[in-house]
Structures are given as structure tokens and as C-alpha cells.
Short mmCIF file of C-alpha atoms in Angstrom, two decimals:
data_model
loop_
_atom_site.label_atom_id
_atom_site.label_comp_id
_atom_site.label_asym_id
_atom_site.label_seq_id
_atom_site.Cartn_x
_atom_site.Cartn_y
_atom_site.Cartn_z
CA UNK N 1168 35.95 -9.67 -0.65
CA UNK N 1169 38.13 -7.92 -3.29
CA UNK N 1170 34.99 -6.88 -5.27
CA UNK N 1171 32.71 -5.69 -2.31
CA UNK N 1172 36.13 -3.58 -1.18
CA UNK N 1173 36.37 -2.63 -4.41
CA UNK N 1174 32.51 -1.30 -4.78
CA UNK N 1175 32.38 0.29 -1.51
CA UNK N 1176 35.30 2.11 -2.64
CA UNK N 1177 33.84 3.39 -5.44
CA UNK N 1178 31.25 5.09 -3.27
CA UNK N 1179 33.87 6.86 -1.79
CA UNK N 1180 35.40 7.89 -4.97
CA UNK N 1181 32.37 9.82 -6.48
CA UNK N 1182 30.15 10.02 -3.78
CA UNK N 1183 27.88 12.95 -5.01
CA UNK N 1184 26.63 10.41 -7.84
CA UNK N 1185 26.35 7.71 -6.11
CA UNK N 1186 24.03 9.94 -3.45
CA UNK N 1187 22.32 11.15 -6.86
CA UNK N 1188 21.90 7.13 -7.95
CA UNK N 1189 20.89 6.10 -4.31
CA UNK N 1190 18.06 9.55 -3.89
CA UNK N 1191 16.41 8.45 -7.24
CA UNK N 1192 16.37 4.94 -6.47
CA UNK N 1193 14.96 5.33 -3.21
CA UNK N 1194 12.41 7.97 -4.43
CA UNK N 1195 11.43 5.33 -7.69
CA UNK N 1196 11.10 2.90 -5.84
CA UNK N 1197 9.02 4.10 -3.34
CA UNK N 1198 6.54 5.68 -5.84
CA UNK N 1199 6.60 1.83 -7.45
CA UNK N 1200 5.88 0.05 -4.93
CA UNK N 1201 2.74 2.62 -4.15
CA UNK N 1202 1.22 2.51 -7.45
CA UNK N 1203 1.40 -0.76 -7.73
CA UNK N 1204 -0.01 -1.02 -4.76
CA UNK N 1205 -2.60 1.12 -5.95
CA UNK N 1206 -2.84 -0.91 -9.24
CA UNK N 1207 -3.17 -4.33 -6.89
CA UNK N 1208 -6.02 -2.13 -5.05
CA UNK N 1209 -8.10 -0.88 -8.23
CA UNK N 1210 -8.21 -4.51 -9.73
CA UNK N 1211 -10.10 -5.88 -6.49
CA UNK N 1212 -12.11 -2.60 -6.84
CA UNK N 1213 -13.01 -3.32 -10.47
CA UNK N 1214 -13.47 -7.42 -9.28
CA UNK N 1215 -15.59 -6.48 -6.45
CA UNK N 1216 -17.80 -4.16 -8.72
CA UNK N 1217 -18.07 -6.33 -11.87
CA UNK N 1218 -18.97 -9.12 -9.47
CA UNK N 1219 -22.19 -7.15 -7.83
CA UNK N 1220 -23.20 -6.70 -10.98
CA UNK N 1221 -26.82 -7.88 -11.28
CA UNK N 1222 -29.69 -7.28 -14.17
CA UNK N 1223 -33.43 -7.10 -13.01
CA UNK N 1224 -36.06 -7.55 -14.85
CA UNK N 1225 -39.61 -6.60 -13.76
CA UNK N 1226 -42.14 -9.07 -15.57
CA UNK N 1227 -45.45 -7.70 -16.45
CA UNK N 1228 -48.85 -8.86 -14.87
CA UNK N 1229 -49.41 -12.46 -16.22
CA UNK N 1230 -46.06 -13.47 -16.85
CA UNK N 1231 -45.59 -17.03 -16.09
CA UNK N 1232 -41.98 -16.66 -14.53
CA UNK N 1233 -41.20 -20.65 -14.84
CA UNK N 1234 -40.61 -20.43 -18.44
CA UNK N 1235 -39.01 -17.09 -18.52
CA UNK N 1236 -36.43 -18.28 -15.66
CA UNK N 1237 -35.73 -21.83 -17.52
CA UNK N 1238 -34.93 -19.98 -20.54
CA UNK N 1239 -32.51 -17.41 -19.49
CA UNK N 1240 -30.83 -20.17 -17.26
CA UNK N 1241 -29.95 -21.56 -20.90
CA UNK N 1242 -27.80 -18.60 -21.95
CA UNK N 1243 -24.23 -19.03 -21.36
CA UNK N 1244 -24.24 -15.14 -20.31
CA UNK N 1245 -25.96 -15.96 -17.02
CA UNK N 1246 -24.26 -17.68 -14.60
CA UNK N 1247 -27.12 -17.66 -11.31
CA UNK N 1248 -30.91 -16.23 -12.47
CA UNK N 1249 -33.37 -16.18 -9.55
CA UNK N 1250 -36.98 -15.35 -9.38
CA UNK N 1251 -38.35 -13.21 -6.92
CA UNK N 1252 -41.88 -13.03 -6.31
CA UNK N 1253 -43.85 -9.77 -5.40
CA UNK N 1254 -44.81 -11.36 -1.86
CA UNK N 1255 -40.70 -11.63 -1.39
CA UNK N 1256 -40.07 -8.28 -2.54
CA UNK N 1257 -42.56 -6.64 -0.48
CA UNK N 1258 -41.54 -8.64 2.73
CA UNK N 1259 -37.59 -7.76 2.08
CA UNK N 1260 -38.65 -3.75 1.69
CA UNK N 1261 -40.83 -4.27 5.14
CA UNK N 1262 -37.37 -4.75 6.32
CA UNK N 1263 -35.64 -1.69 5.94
CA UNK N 1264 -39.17 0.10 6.14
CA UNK N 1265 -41.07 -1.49 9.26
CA UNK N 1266 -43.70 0.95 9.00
CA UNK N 1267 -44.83 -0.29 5.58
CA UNK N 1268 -46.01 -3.50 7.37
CA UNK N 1269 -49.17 -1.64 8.81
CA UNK N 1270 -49.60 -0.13 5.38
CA UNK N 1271 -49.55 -3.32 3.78
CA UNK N 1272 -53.02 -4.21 4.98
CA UNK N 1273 -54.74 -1.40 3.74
CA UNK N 1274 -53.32 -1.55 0.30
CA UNK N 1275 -52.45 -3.97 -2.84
CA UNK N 1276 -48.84 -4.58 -3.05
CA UNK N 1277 -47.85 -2.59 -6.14
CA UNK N 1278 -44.16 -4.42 -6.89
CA UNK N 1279 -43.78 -6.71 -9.90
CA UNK N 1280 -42.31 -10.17 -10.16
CA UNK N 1281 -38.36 -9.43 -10.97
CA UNK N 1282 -35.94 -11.90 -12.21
CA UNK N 1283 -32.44 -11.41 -11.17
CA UNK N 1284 -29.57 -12.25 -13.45
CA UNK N 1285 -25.96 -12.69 -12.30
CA UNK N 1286 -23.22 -12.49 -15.32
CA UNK N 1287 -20.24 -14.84 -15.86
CA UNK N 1288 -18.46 -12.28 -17.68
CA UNK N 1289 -20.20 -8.54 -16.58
CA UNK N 1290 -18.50 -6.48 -19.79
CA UNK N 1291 -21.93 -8.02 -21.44
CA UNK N 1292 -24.21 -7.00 -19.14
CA UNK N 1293 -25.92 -4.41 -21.27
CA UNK N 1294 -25.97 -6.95 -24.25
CA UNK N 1295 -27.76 -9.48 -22.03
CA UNK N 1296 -29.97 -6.83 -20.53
CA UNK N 1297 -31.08 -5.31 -24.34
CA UNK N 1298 -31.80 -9.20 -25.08
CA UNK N 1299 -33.74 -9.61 -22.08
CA UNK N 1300 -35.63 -6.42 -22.36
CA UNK N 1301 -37.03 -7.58 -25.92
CA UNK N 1302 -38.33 -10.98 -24.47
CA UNK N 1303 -42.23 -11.31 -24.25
CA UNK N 1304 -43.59 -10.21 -20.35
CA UNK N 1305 -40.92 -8.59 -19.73
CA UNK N 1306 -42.16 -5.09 -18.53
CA UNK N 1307 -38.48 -3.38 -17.92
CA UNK N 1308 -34.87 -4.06 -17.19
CA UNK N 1309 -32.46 -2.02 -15.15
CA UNK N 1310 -28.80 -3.10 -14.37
CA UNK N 1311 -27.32 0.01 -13.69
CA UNK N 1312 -25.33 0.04 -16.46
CA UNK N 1313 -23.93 3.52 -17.41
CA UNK N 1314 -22.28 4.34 -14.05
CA UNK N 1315 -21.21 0.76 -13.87
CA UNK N 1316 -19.32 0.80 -17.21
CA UNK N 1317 -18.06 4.69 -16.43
CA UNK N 1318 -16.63 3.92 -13.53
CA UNK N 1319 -15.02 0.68 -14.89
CA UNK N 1320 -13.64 2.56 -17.89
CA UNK N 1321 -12.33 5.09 -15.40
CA UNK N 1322 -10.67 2.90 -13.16
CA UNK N 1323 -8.95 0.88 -16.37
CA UNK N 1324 -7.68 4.24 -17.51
CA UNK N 1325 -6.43 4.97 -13.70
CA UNK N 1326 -4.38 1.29 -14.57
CA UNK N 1327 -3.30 2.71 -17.69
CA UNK N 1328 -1.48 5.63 -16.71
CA UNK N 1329 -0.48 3.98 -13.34
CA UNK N 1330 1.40 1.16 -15.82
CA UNK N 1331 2.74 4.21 -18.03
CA UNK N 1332 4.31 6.08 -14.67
CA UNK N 1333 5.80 2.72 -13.29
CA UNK N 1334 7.61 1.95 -16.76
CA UNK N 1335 9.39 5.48 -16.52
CA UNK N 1336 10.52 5.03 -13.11
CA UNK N 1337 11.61 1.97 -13.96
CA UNK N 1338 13.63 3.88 -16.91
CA UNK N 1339 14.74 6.39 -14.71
CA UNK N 1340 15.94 4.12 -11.87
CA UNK N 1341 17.98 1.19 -14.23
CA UNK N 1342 19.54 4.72 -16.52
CA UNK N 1343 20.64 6.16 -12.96
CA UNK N 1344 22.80 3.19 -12.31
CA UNK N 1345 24.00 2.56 -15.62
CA UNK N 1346 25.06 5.67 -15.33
CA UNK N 1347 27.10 5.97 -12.30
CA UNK N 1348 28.90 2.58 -13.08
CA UNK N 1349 30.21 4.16 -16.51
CA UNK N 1350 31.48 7.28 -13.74
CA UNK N 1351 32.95 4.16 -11.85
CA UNK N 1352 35.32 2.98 -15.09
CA UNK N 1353 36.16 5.94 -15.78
CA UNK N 1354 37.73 6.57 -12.64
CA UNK N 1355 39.72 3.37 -12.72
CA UNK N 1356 40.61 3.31 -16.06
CA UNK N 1357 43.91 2.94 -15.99
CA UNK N 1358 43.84 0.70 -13.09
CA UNK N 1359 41.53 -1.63 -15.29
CA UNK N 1360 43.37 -1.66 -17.95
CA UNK N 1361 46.69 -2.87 -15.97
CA UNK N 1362 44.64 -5.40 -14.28
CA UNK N 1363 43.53 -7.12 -17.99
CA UNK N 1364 47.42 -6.89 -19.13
CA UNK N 1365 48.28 -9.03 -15.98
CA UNK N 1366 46.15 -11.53 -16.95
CA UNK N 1367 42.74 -10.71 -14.87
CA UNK N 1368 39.41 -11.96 -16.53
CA UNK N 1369 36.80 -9.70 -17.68
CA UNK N 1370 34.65 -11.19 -15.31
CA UNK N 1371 37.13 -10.44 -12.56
CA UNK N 1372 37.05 -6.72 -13.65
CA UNK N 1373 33.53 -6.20 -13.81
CA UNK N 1374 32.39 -7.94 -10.53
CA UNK N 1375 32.48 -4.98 -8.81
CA UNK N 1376 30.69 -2.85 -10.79
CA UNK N 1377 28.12 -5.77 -10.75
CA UNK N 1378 28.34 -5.36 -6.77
CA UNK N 1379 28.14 -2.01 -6.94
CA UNK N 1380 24.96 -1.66 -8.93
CA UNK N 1381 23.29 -4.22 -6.47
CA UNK N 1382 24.31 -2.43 -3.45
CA UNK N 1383 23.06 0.71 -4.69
CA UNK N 1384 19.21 -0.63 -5.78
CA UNK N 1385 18.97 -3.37 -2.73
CA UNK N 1386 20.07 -0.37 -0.41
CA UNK N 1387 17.57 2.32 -1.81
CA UNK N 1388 14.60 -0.64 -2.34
CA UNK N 1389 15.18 -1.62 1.34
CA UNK N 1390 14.43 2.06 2.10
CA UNK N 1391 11.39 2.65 -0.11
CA UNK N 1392 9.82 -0.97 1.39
CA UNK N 1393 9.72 0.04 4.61
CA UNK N 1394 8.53 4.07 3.80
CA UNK N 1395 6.19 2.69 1.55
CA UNK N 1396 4.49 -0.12 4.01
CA UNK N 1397 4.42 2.42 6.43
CA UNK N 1398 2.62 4.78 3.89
CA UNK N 1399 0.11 2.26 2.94
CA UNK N 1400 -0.98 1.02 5.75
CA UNK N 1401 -1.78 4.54 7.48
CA UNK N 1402 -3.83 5.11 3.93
CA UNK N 1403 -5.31 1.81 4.41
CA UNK N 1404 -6.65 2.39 7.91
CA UNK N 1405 -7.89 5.34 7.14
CA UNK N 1406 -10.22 4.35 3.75
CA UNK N 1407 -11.27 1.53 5.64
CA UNK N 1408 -12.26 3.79 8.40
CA UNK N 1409 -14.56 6.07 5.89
CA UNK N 1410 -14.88 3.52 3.15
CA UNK N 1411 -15.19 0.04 5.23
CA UNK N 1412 -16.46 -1.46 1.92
CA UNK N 1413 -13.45 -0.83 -0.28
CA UNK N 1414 -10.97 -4.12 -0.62
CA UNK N 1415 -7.08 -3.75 0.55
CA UNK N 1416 -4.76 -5.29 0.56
CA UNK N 1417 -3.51 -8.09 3.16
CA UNK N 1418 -0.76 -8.88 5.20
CA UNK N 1419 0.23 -11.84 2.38
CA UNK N 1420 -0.33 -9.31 -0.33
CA UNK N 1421 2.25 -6.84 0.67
CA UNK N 1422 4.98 -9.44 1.37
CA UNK N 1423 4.41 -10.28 -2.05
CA UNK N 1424 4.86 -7.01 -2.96
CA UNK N 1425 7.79 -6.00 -0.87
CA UNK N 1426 9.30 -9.39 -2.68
CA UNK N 1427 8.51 -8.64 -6.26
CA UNK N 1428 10.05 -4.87 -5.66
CA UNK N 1429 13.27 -6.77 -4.19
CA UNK N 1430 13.78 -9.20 -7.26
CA UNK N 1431 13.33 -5.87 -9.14
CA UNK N 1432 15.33 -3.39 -7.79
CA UNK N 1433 18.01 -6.89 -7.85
CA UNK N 1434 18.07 -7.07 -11.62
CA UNK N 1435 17.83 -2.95 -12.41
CA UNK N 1436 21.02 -2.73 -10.50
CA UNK N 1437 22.90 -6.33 -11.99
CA UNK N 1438 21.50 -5.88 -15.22
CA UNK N 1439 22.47 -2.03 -15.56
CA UNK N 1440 25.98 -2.47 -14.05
CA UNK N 1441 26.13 -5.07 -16.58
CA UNK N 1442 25.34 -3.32 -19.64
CA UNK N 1443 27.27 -0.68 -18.63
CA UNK N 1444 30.17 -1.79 -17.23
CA UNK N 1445 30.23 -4.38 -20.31
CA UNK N 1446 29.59 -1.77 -23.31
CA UNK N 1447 31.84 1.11 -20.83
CA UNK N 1448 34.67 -1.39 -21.09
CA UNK N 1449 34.22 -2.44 -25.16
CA UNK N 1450 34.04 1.23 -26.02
CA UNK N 1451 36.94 2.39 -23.96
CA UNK N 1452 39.18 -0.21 -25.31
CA UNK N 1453 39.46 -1.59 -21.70
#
């Protein structure tokens, strides 16, 4: 009881920075939480892309596709290969095109034999499909690679910078606190220092400051959770509205989330009211 009187006090005492710690806080850890949502969001992006990944290769008139299939089922590239026959080809365009059914009759069927290959790890996908294009009856290959790897690339340098920003918030947020608990000493210094010649334990003295750090990061965290769900999931709804294919994030994943942001925002604020409040105290002679 003595330390949470003792913290809310200290609120009290220098309110402006403690409004200054608690603003920057919230704000940090509202922009956190987003971009990592966002982070969470590009990696099933990237996932879902890598894993539609496919190479085709259109064999030339002749090929026996047995062999070819058998042999690129051996590479430990390739983790499904299927053949796919101009008959099946044709019949799966007549599909989306109905009226090519009637035209069907009047004319050969002009697709090639393909063989689709499916990648265990896609980064090699235009190694596998330069192999494949040199093999014998193999007419052409096409895998879509250079917008595939661009937009990969992009989306891993999107991660990059994301990762950058959240480490200076981070920064920002755990220097904010550190900083108002070293404001907190120095308006009880004297009262500290009595309390250590009476016999009170370090650990006594700097409980809290300990509190107050918590209070300050749980409080502003709390706040940026429920700003920042709310924020998400109106962005959410509307992608999925224009962009039903894009992946977000579940129910499950943002309780995660919310919990990863709470044991984070816990040890900015005991950690920095720590350090402070430890090297603060060893400095000052306290």
C-alpha cells in the first residue's frame, strides 16, 4: 500500500511529465501494436504468395511426359509435380470460356502438355525453372518469376523498416520512463535519503518507483490495445471488403498480440524504473 500511495503521489507531484511519459507511451504503443500487426499481416502475405508459387513447363510435341514427370519428382526442389495433358487443359479453359466448346469441333486443340511443379522452398524457383528449361522436350517454362521475387523483396523491405520503426519506439517509450522516475528522486531526495539513515532497504526505497513505471506503461498500453483493435479491425473489414483474398488476422491472433504488447509495455516500465531509479540513487549518493 505504502508504495502504490507513494507512486500515485508522485503523479501528483510532477504531473506535466508524467502526462508527457503517459502521451508517448500511449502514442508508442499504439503505433507498435499496428505495425506489428502489419508485420504479422505481410508474413501471411509473403506465405500465401510463396506458397502459390507454381513452375509450368510446356513439353514439346513428342515428349513422353512419364519420364520427364518421374525425373523431376526426384529433385528435392519439388515437392508435388503433376502432368497435365492437352485434353485437360483444353476442357479446364472450356470452363471459363463456354463458347470455345463449339469451337473445339471445328479446330485442333493448339495447347501443349504442361507439367506443373510445386516448390518446397519457392526462393529457388527460378533455379529450378532454368534447370527445367534446359531438359530435353521441354519447349518453355514460365513461373512468373520477376514480379513474384519483386514483390517478395518489397514486402521483406516493408518488414525491414517496420522492425527499424518498432525498435525506436521501443527506445523512445522505455527513455520516457526512465526519465520521469529520475524527476521522481529528485523530488524526494531528501526524503530518501532520511528513509536509508533509518534503516529502510534499498528495495523498500525503490518499490515505488518500480510501481510507478508499471502504472505508467500498463495504463498507456491498456489505452493503445483497445484504440488499436478498434483501428484494425475497421482496416480489416474494409481490405477484406475490396481485397477478399488478402489473409488477416484472427480473433486468436490479436489476443496474442494484445498479450505480447502487455508483457512489453510490463517490462519497459519495471525495467526502466529500475535502471533508473537504481543508477538515479548510486549517482546521487542516495
Amino acid at each position: 500500500m505504502y508504495a502504490l500511495a507513494q507512486a500515485l503521489r508522485a503523479f501528483k507531484r510532477h504531473p506535466t511529465s508524467a502526462l508527457a511519459t503517459f502521451t508517448t507511451a500511449t502514442v508508442s504503443f499504439a503505433l507498435l501494436f499496428l505495425v506489428g500487426l502489419v508485420l504479422w499481416n505481410l508474413d501471411r502475405v509473403i506465405a500465401t504468395i510463396q506458397s502459390e508459387v507454381e513452375v509450368v513447363a510446356f513439353l514439346q510435341d513428342g515428349t513422353a511426359p512419364e519420364a520427364l514427370l518421374a525425373e523431376v519428382r526426384r529433385w528435392p526442389e519439388v515437392r508435388e509435380a503433376r502432368f497435365v495433358s492437352k485434353e485437360e487443359a483444353l476442357a479446364t479453359l472450356q470452363l471459363d470460356y463456354p463458347y470455345l466448346a463449339q469451337a473445339s469441333s471445328l479446330i485442333e486443340n493448339p495447347l501443349p502438355h504442361t507439367l506443373h511443379l510445386q516448390l518446397t522452398d519457392p526462393a529457388q524457383v527460378r533455379q529450378v525453372a532454368e534447370r527445367l528449361a534446359r531438359m530435353p522436350g521441354v519447349a518453355d517454362v514460365e513461373y512468373g518469376g520477376e514480379i513474384t521475387e519483386r514483390l517478395i523483396r518489397l514486402l521483406h523491405g516493408l518488414r525491414v523498416g517496420a522492425n527499424v520503426l518498432m525498435l525506436l519506439l521501443v527506445l523512445d517509450t522505455f527513455f520516457s520512463v526512465m526519465g520521469t522516475i529520475r524527476l521522481s528522486i529528485e523530488n524526494r531526495r531528501e526524503e530518501l535519503r532520511i528513509m536509508l539513515l533509518v534503516g529502510a532497504t534499498r528495495q523498500f526505497v525503490q518499490a515505488p518507483f518500480l510501481l510507478e513505471g508499471l502504472l505508467l506503461t500498463l495504463s498507456a498500453a491498456l489505452i493503445a490495445l483497445a484504440l488499436g483493435n478498434l483501428a484494425y479491425r475497421a482496416v480489416s473489414e474494409a481490405v477484406q471488403e475490396l481485397l477478399p483474398f488478402v489473409p488477416v488476422l484472427s480473433r486468436e491472433d490479436l489476443l496474442a498480440a494484445s498479450a505480447s504488447l502487455l508483457l512489453l509495455s510490463t517490462f519497459i516500465g519495471y525495467f526502466g524504473a529500475w535502471l533508473s531509479s537504481r543508477s538515479h540513487m548510486q549517482d546521487s549518493e542516495i
